[in-house]
Short mmCIF file of N, CA and C in Angstrom, two decimals:
data_model
loop_
_atom_site.label_atom_id
_atom_site.label_comp_id
_atom_site.label_asym_id
_atom_site.label_seq_id
_atom_site.Cartn_x
_atom_site.Cartn_y
_atom_site.Cartn_z
N MET M 1 141.08 -110.26 -44.36
CA MET M 1 140.27 -109.66 -44.91
C MET M 1 139.67 -109.10 -43.28
N THR M 2 138.91 -108.15 -43.68
CA THR M 2 138.71 -107.12 -42.38
C THR M 2 137.01 -107.00 -42.40
N ASP M 3 137.02 -106.94 -41.09
CA ASP M 3 135.54 -106.84 -40.69
C ASP M 3 134.79 -105.73 -41.29
N ALA M 4 133.58 -105.81 -41.87
CA ALA M 4 132.96 -104.67 -42.76
C ALA M 4 132.47 -103.88 -41.35
N LEU M 5 132.11 -102.73 -41.60
CA LEU M 5 131.59 -101.72 -40.69
C LEU M 5 130.34 -101.93 -40.87
N PRO M 6 129.61 -101.47 -39.72
CA PRO M 6 127.96 -101.67 -39.83
C PRO M 6 127.68 -100.49 -40.69
N GLU M 7 126.45 -100.44 -41.72
CA GLU M 7 125.99 -99.73 -42.16
C GLU M 7 125.59 -98.67 -41.32
N GLU M 8 125.97 -97.22 -41.45
CA GLU M 8 125.49 -96.10 -40.65
C GLU M 8 123.99 -95.33 -41.43
N ASP M 9 123.45 -95.06 -40.60
CA ASP M 9 122.06 -94.31 -40.85
C ASP M 9 122.48 -93.05 -41.05
N LEU M 10 122.71 -92.36 -41.74
CA LEU M 10 123.26 -90.85 -42.30
C LEU M 10 121.74 -89.78 -42.29
N VAL M 11 121.25 -89.71 -41.25
CA VAL M 11 120.17 -89.16 -41.33
C VAL M 11 120.34 -87.60 -42.23
N LEU M 12 121.26 -87.14 -42.37
CA LEU M 12 121.50 -85.48 -43.22
C LEU M 12 121.71 -86.13 -44.45
N TRP M 13 122.40 -87.22 -44.93
CA TRP M 13 122.53 -87.92 -46.30
C TRP M 13 120.93 -87.82 -46.85
N GLU M 14 120.21 -88.66 -45.91
CA GLU M 14 118.83 -89.24 -46.15
C GLU M 14 118.22 -87.95 -46.36
N VAL M 15 118.09 -86.56 -45.95
CA VAL M 15 117.45 -85.88 -45.87
C VAL M 15 117.91 -84.95 -47.07
N VAL M 16 118.93 -84.76 -47.35
CA VAL M 16 119.43 -84.42 -48.95
C VAL M 16 119.05 -85.12 -49.84
N GLN M 17 118.95 -86.52 -50.17
CA GLN M 17 118.46 -87.29 -50.97
C GLN M 17 117.38 -87.11 -51.26
N THR M 18 116.32 -86.99 -49.96
CA THR M 18 114.73 -86.77 -50.21
C THR M 18 114.62 -85.36 -50.68
N ALA M 19 115.34 -83.97 -50.13
CA ALA M 19 115.20 -82.96 -50.49
C ALA M 19 115.46 -82.57 -52.02
N ASN M 20 116.27 -83.49 -52.73
CA ASN M 20 116.44 -83.62 -54.10
C ASN M 20 115.47 -84.10 -54.83
N LEU M 21 114.73 -85.02 -54.32
CA LEU M 21 113.23 -85.58 -55.02
C LEU M 21 112.33 -84.67 -54.74
N ALA M 22 112.32 -84.11 -53.68
CA ALA M 22 111.01 -83.03 -53.06
C ALA M 22 111.22 -81.69 -53.78
N ALA M 23 112.56 -80.97 -54.21
CA ALA M 23 112.99 -80.22 -54.67
C ALA M 23 112.32 -79.94 -56.20
N ARG M 24 112.56 -80.91 -56.91
CA ARG M 24 112.22 -81.67 -58.12
C ARG M 24 110.71 -81.47 -58.66
N ALA M 25 110.31 -82.10 -57.67
CA ALA M 25 108.89 -82.13 -57.53
C ALA M 25 108.04 -80.70 -57.60
N PHE M 26 108.60 -80.05 -56.59
CA PHE M 26 108.09 -78.72 -56.39
C PHE M 26 108.28 -77.63 -57.69
N ARG M 27 109.47 -78.11 -58.25
CA ARG M 27 109.73 -77.35 -59.51
C ARG M 27 108.92 -77.31 -60.25
N GLU M 28 108.68 -78.71 -60.82
CA GLU M 28 107.63 -79.17 -61.91
C GLU M 28 106.27 -78.66 -61.55
N LEU M 29 105.88 -78.58 -60.21
CA LEU M 29 104.62 -78.31 -59.95
C LEU M 29 104.62 -76.78 -60.01
N PHE M 30 105.44 -75.88 -59.47
CA PHE M 30 105.26 -74.27 -59.42
C PHE M 30 105.31 -73.79 -60.95
N ALA M 31 106.30 -74.47 -61.65
CA ALA M 31 106.38 -74.31 -63.20
C ALA M 31 104.85 -74.09 -64.00
N THR M 32 104.17 -75.02 -63.39
CA THR M 32 102.93 -75.35 -64.31
C THR M 32 101.92 -73.84 -64.27
N VAL M 33 102.22 -72.95 -63.14
CA VAL M 33 101.70 -71.63 -62.89
C VAL M 33 102.75 -70.78 -62.88
N GLY M 34 104.16 -70.85 -63.64
CA GLY M 34 105.29 -69.55 -63.99
C GLY M 34 106.04 -69.37 -62.88
N LEU M 35 105.87 -70.36 -61.56
CA LEU M 35 106.49 -69.72 -60.53
C LEU M 35 107.59 -70.78 -60.36
N THR M 36 108.77 -70.26 -59.56
CA THR M 36 109.72 -71.14 -59.03
C THR M 36 109.51 -71.59 -57.40
N PRO M 37 110.25 -72.53 -57.01
CA PRO M 37 110.01 -72.63 -55.57
C PRO M 37 110.03 -71.44 -54.53
N THR M 38 111.42 -70.81 -54.89
CA THR M 38 111.65 -69.50 -54.10
C THR M 38 110.27 -68.63 -54.36
N GLN M 39 110.08 -68.07 -55.67
CA GLN M 39 108.72 -67.15 -55.66
C GLN M 39 107.63 -67.48 -54.89
N PHE M 40 107.00 -68.85 -55.20
CA PHE M 40 106.05 -69.66 -54.29
C PHE M 40 106.25 -68.85 -52.88
N GLY M 41 107.65 -69.25 -52.38
CA GLY M 41 107.90 -68.89 -50.99
C GLY M 41 107.49 -67.45 -50.51
N VAL M 42 108.11 -66.91 -51.37
CA VAL M 42 107.97 -65.02 -51.38
C VAL M 42 106.51 -64.87 -51.13
N LEU M 43 105.65 -65.36 -52.25
CA LEU M 43 104.08 -65.15 -52.08
C LEU M 43 103.54 -65.53 -51.22
N ALA M 44 103.92 -66.71 -50.27
CA ALA M 44 103.67 -67.21 -49.32
C ALA M 44 103.50 -66.51 -47.99
N CYS M 45 104.74 -66.03 -47.73
CA CYS M 45 105.16 -65.42 -46.99
C CYS M 45 104.49 -63.90 -46.83
N LEU M 46 104.08 -63.57 -47.56
CA LEU M 46 103.49 -62.02 -48.08
C LEU M 46 101.87 -62.40 -47.82
N ALA M 47 101.48 -63.79 -48.22
CA ALA M 47 100.35 -63.70 -48.29
C ALA M 47 99.15 -63.29 -46.97
N ASP M 48 99.89 -63.44 -45.65
CA ASP M 48 98.89 -63.17 -44.66
C ASP M 48 98.88 -61.62 -44.48
N GLY M 49 99.54 -61.34 -45.35
CA GLY M 49 99.15 -59.49 -45.28
C GLY M 49 100.09 -58.52 -44.86
N ASP M 50 101.22 -59.30 -44.35
CA ASP M 50 102.38 -58.41 -44.10
C ASP M 50 103.31 -58.07 -45.14
N ASP M 51 103.75 -56.73 -44.43
CA ASP M 51 104.79 -56.49 -45.76
C ASP M 51 106.50 -57.12 -45.01
N PHE M 52 106.91 -57.32 -46.17
CA PHE M 52 108.54 -57.85 -45.48
C PHE M 52 109.31 -56.74 -46.89
N THR M 53 110.50 -56.67 -45.97
CA THR M 53 111.88 -56.12 -46.67
C THR M 53 112.57 -57.23 -47.45
N LYS M 54 113.34 -57.13 -48.43
CA LYS M 54 113.75 -58.23 -48.94
C LYS M 54 114.76 -58.83 -48.25
N ALA M 55 115.41 -58.00 -47.32
CA ALA M 55 116.64 -59.12 -46.08
C ALA M 55 115.40 -59.83 -45.20
N GLU M 56 114.16 -59.30 -44.85
CA GLU M 56 113.38 -60.19 -44.02
C GLU M 56 112.95 -61.45 -44.96
N LEU M 57 112.59 -61.18 -46.47
CA LEU M 57 112.10 -62.35 -46.98
C LEU M 57 113.24 -63.44 -47.17
N ALA M 58 114.28 -62.86 -47.28
CA ALA M 58 115.65 -63.73 -47.38
C ALA M 58 116.02 -64.78 -46.42
N ARG M 59 115.66 -64.11 -44.98
CA ARG M 59 115.67 -64.70 -43.62
C ARG M 59 114.54 -65.70 -43.64
N ALA M 60 113.50 -65.60 -43.99
CA ALA M 60 112.32 -66.33 -44.21
C ALA M 60 112.29 -67.43 -45.09
N LEU M 61 112.90 -67.15 -45.98
CA LEU M 61 113.22 -68.54 -47.04
C LEU M 61 114.63 -69.18 -46.71
N MET M 62 115.20 -68.44 -46.05
CA MET M 62 116.97 -69.25 -45.70
C MET M 62 117.47 -69.19 -47.33
N VAL M 63 117.29 -68.23 -48.14
CA VAL M 63 118.37 -68.07 -49.16
C VAL M 63 119.15 -66.72 -49.11
N ARG M 64 120.11 -66.50 -49.79
CA ARG M 64 121.12 -65.28 -49.67
C ARG M 64 120.75 -64.03 -50.16
N PRO M 65 120.59 -62.99 -49.60
CA PRO M 65 119.94 -61.88 -49.77
C PRO M 65 120.26 -61.27 -50.92
N GLN M 66 121.65 -61.68 -51.64
CA GLN M 66 121.83 -61.29 -52.84
C GLN M 66 121.01 -61.98 -53.65
N SER M 67 120.39 -62.89 -53.40
CA SER M 67 119.25 -63.63 -54.71
C SER M 67 118.23 -63.02 -54.72
N MET M 68 117.66 -62.16 -53.81
CA MET M 68 116.62 -61.60 -54.09
C MET M 68 116.28 -60.41 -54.88
N ASP M 69 117.37 -59.69 -55.12
CA ASP M 69 117.05 -58.57 -56.26
C ASP M 69 116.13 -59.36 -57.48
N PRO M 70 117.01 -60.36 -57.98
CA PRO M 70 116.40 -60.57 -59.35
C PRO M 70 114.97 -61.45 -58.90
N LEU M 71 114.80 -61.72 -58.07
CA LEU M 71 113.53 -62.69 -57.66
C LEU M 71 112.62 -61.46 -57.66
N ILE M 72 112.77 -60.59 -56.69
CA ILE M 72 111.63 -59.35 -56.59
C ILE M 72 111.34 -59.08 -57.86
N GLU M 73 112.60 -58.63 -58.50
CA GLU M 73 112.34 -57.74 -59.92
C GLU M 73 111.15 -58.59 -60.83
N ALA M 74 111.79 -59.82 -60.81
CA ALA M 74 110.66 -60.86 -61.70
C ALA M 74 109.13 -60.76 -61.46
N LEU M 75 109.13 -60.77 -59.98
CA LEU M 75 107.60 -60.88 -59.42
C LEU M 75 107.25 -59.20 -59.40
N LEU M 76 107.82 -58.21 -59.66
CA LEU M 76 107.37 -56.84 -59.69
C LEU M 76 106.98 -56.72 -61.36
N ALA M 77 108.01 -57.53 -62.16
CA ALA M 77 107.55 -57.49 -63.66
C ALA M 77 106.00 -58.01 -63.86
N GLU M 78 105.66 -59.41 -63.27
CA GLU M 78 104.65 -59.70 -63.76
C GLU M 78 103.64 -59.52 -62.53
N ALA M 79 103.69 -58.19 -61.90
CA ALA M 79 102.71 -57.33 -61.15
C ALA M 79 102.12 -58.45 -59.81
N LEU M 80 102.90 -59.59 -59.78
CA LEU M 80 102.44 -60.19 -58.30
C LEU M 80 102.64 -60.04 -56.97
N VAL M 81 103.73 -58.80 -56.93
CA VAL M 81 104.16 -57.79 -55.64
C VAL M 81 104.33 -56.64 -56.16
N GLU M 82 104.34 -55.59 -54.97
CA GLU M 82 104.76 -54.28 -55.33
C GLU M 82 105.20 -53.67 -54.02
N ARG M 83 106.05 -52.60 -54.23
CA ARG M 83 106.77 -52.34 -53.49
C ARG M 83 106.06 -51.10 -52.51
N ASP M 84 106.16 -50.46 -51.62
CA ASP M 84 105.28 -49.52 -50.75
C ASP M 84 106.26 -48.33 -51.22
N GLY M 85 107.23 -48.40 -52.12
CA GLY M 85 107.93 -46.95 -52.51
C GLY M 85 108.95 -46.96 -53.46
N PRO M 86 109.62 -46.05 -54.03
CA PRO M 86 110.68 -46.80 -54.62
C PRO M 86 112.05 -47.33 -53.95
N PRO M 87 112.62 -47.73 -54.46
CA PRO M 87 114.01 -48.36 -53.23
C PRO M 87 114.84 -47.04 -53.47
N ARG M 88 115.30 -47.19 -51.88
CA ARG M 88 116.11 -45.96 -52.03
C ARG M 88 117.47 -46.15 -51.00
N ARG M 89 118.63 -45.56 -51.25
CA ARG M 89 119.87 -45.93 -50.48
C ARG M 89 119.40 -45.61 -48.87
N GLY M 90 119.60 -46.65 -48.39
CA GLY M 90 119.70 -46.98 -46.86
C GLY M 90 118.53 -46.73 -46.36
N ARG M 91 117.42 -47.12 -47.26
CA ARG M 91 115.58 -47.08 -46.79
C ARG M 91 115.11 -48.59 -47.50
N ALA M 92 114.97 -49.42 -46.80
CA ALA M 92 114.50 -50.79 -47.13
C ALA M 92 112.71 -50.59 -47.34
N ALA M 93 112.53 -50.82 -48.92
CA ALA M 93 111.35 -50.57 -49.02
C ALA M 93 110.40 -51.94 -48.71
N GLY M 94 109.46 -51.95 -48.29
CA GLY M 94 108.25 -52.97 -47.42
C GLY M 94 107.81 -53.44 -49.19
N ILE M 95 107.43 -55.01 -49.11
CA ILE M 95 107.16 -55.56 -50.44
C ILE M 95 105.95 -56.20 -50.13
N SER M 96 104.68 -56.15 -50.82
CA SER M 96 103.71 -56.73 -50.80
C SER M 96 102.78 -57.57 -51.69
N ILE M 97 102.37 -58.36 -51.31
CA ILE M 97 101.53 -59.25 -52.60
C ILE M 97 100.49 -58.61 -53.17
N THR M 98 100.20 -58.77 -54.16
CA THR M 98 99.28 -57.95 -55.02
C THR M 98 97.79 -58.98 -55.10
N ASP M 99 96.64 -58.45 -55.66
CA ASP M 99 95.58 -59.89 -55.96
C ASP M 99 95.95 -60.48 -57.19
N ALA M 100 96.68 -60.11 -57.97
CA ALA M 100 97.30 -61.27 -59.28
C ALA M 100 98.36 -62.13 -58.36
N GLY M 101 99.11 -61.59 -57.29
CA GLY M 101 99.87 -62.49 -56.33
C GLY M 101 99.11 -63.81 -55.65
N LEU M 102 97.97 -63.35 -55.21
CA LEU M 102 97.08 -64.06 -54.41
C LEU M 102 96.39 -64.88 -55.14
N ALA M 103 95.99 -64.32 -56.53
CA ALA M 103 95.12 -65.40 -57.17
C ALA M 103 96.36 -66.47 -57.65
N ARG M 104 97.27 -65.97 -58.02
CA ARG M 104 98.23 -67.09 -58.31
C ARG M 104 98.44 -68.23 -57.13
N LEU M 105 98.71 -67.50 -56.12
CA LEU M 105 98.84 -68.48 -54.97
C LEU M 105 97.89 -69.35 -55.12
N ASP M 106 96.62 -68.75 -54.73
CA ASP M 106 95.37 -69.71 -54.90
C ASP M 106 95.22 -70.91 -55.91
N ARG M 107 95.70 -70.46 -56.82
CA ARG M 107 95.77 -71.42 -58.09
C ARG M 107 96.46 -72.79 -57.64
N ILE M 108 97.68 -72.43 -56.96
CA ILE M 108 98.68 -73.55 -56.65
C ILE M 108 98.77 -74.13 -55.52
N ARG M 109 97.90 -73.34 -54.29
CA ARG M 109 98.11 -74.11 -52.93
C ARG M 109 97.32 -75.29 -52.98
N PRO M 110 95.90 -75.49 -53.45
CA PRO M 110 95.41 -77.29 -53.62
C PRO M 110 96.46 -78.07 -54.06
N ARG M 111 97.14 -77.63 -54.99
CA ARG M 111 98.25 -78.90 -55.39
C ARG M 111 99.63 -78.96 -54.44
N VAL M 112 99.68 -77.68 -53.96
CA VAL M 112 100.92 -77.97 -52.64
C VAL M 112 100.48 -79.22 -51.71
N SER M 113 99.03 -78.88 -51.28
CA SER M 113 98.56 -79.67 -50.19
C SER M 113 98.71 -81.16 -50.86
N GLU M 114 98.32 -81.56 -52.01
CA GLU M 114 98.19 -82.91 -52.64
C GLU M 114 99.59 -83.33 -52.81
N ILE M 115 100.80 -82.72 -53.04
CA ILE M 115 101.84 -83.01 -53.15
C ILE M 115 102.24 -83.35 -51.61
N ASN M 116 101.98 -82.86 -50.70
CA ASN M 116 102.45 -83.12 -49.19
C ASN M 116 101.34 -84.00 -48.70
N ALA M 117 100.65 -84.75 -49.42
CA ALA M 117 99.42 -85.52 -48.80
C ALA M 117 100.17 -87.08 -48.38
N PRO M 118 99.85 -87.01 -46.71
CA PRO M 118 100.58 -88.27 -46.53
C PRO M 118 100.55 -89.71 -46.99
N GLU M 119 99.51 -90.13 -47.96
CA GLU M 119 99.51 -91.27 -48.63
C GLU M 119 100.36 -90.97 -49.99
N ARG M 120 100.83 -89.79 -50.19
CA ARG M 120 101.68 -89.26 -51.37
C ARG M 120 103.17 -89.72 -50.99
N ILE M 121 103.24 -89.34 -50.02
CA ILE M 121 105.02 -89.17 -49.18
C ILE M 121 105.00 -90.59 -48.72
N GLY M 122 104.11 -91.48 -48.67
CA GLY M 122 104.45 -92.70 -47.80
C GLY M 122 104.32 -92.68 -45.93
N VAL M 123 103.91 -91.69 -45.87
CA VAL M 123 103.98 -91.33 -44.53
C VAL M 123 102.66 -91.47 -43.81
N ALA M 124 102.36 -92.38 -42.70
CA ALA M 124 101.12 -92.27 -41.63
C ALA M 124 100.48 -90.96 -41.32
N VAL M 125 99.27 -90.68 -41.64
CA VAL M 125 98.69 -89.58 -41.07
C VAL M 125 99.17 -89.10 -39.58
N ASP M 126 99.14 -89.94 -38.84
CA ASP M 126 99.63 -89.71 -37.56
C ASP M 126 101.07 -89.80 -37.15
N ALA M 127 101.43 -90.10 -38.16
CA ALA M 127 102.85 -89.98 -38.20
C ALA M 127 103.65 -88.55 -38.64
N VAL M 128 102.87 -87.55 -39.64
CA VAL M 128 103.25 -86.22 -39.81
C VAL M 128 103.70 -85.20 -38.82
N PRO M 129 103.03 -85.03 -37.83
CA PRO M 129 103.52 -84.17 -36.99
C PRO M 129 104.51 -84.18 -36.20
N LEU M 130 104.61 -85.68 -35.63
CA LEU M 130 106.40 -85.94 -35.39
C LEU M 130 107.61 -85.81 -36.23
N LEU M 131 106.97 -86.15 -37.66
CA LEU M 131 107.92 -85.92 -38.56
C LEU M 131 108.20 -84.64 -39.08
N VAL M 132 107.40 -83.83 -39.00
CA VAL M 132 107.45 -82.30 -39.37
C VAL M 132 108.31 -81.72 -37.98
N ALA M 133 108.05 -81.97 -36.84
CA ALA M 133 108.75 -81.25 -35.85
C ALA M 133 110.18 -81.90 -35.75
N GLN M 134 110.60 -83.23 -36.04
CA GLN M 134 111.69 -83.56 -35.94
C GLN M 134 112.58 -83.07 -37.01
N LEU M 135 111.97 -82.75 -38.40
CA LEU M 135 112.72 -82.02 -39.43
C LEU M 135 112.94 -80.42 -39.12
N ARG M 136 112.08 -79.80 -38.58
CA ARG M 136 112.11 -78.72 -37.85
C ARG M 136 113.63 -78.30 -36.91
N ALA M 137 113.27 -79.57 -35.88
CA ALA M 137 114.54 -79.36 -34.83
C ALA M 137 116.15 -79.76 -35.57
N ILE M 138 115.97 -80.41 -36.54
CA ILE M 138 117.21 -80.78 -37.28
C ILE M 138 117.66 -79.31 -38.09
N ARG M 139 116.61 -78.78 -38.88
CA ARG M 139 116.84 -77.55 -39.35
C ARG M 139 117.31 -76.27 -38.35
N ALA M 140 116.62 -76.31 -37.14
CA ALA M 140 117.06 -74.97 -36.13
C ALA M 140 118.59 -75.52 -35.66
N SER M 141 118.72 -76.47 -35.52
CA SER M 141 120.16 -77.04 -34.76
C SER M 141 121.12 -76.80 -36.18
N LEU M 142 121.00 -76.78 -37.56
CA LEU M 142 122.04 -76.51 -38.45
C LEU M 142 122.02 -74.98 -38.83
N GLN M 143 120.99 -74.31 -38.27
CA GLN M 143 120.99 -73.05 -38.44
C GLN M 143 122.08 -71.91 -37.80
#
């Protein structure tokens, strides 16, 4: 008979498992207003008034640059974003949010706050800042 190994606290595995549940909740939430989580991320990035290129948005959202073309095309088709000019070889076009994009974002933001509420996620209000700081530190060390 062998000695049982002590159970490890596998932080990253817990993050993955938690991320899967959180991603599902966000997919369902954003679908109610016709968005994907990444589309929401694009609109949220653009909402402060800055124009981004596709490459800048990919970096901000931590997604592959190749995934941005269909994403931006879908947002353009719904008039949620606009380009500052036609895309041209060798020149990155800036992308900005439209009034329709801001309206869509305004419709979902209160529900994003609700889904993140400390009582909903089982975290004490005063523990949230530390948890967020720890998750950001983990993300930064993995990048």
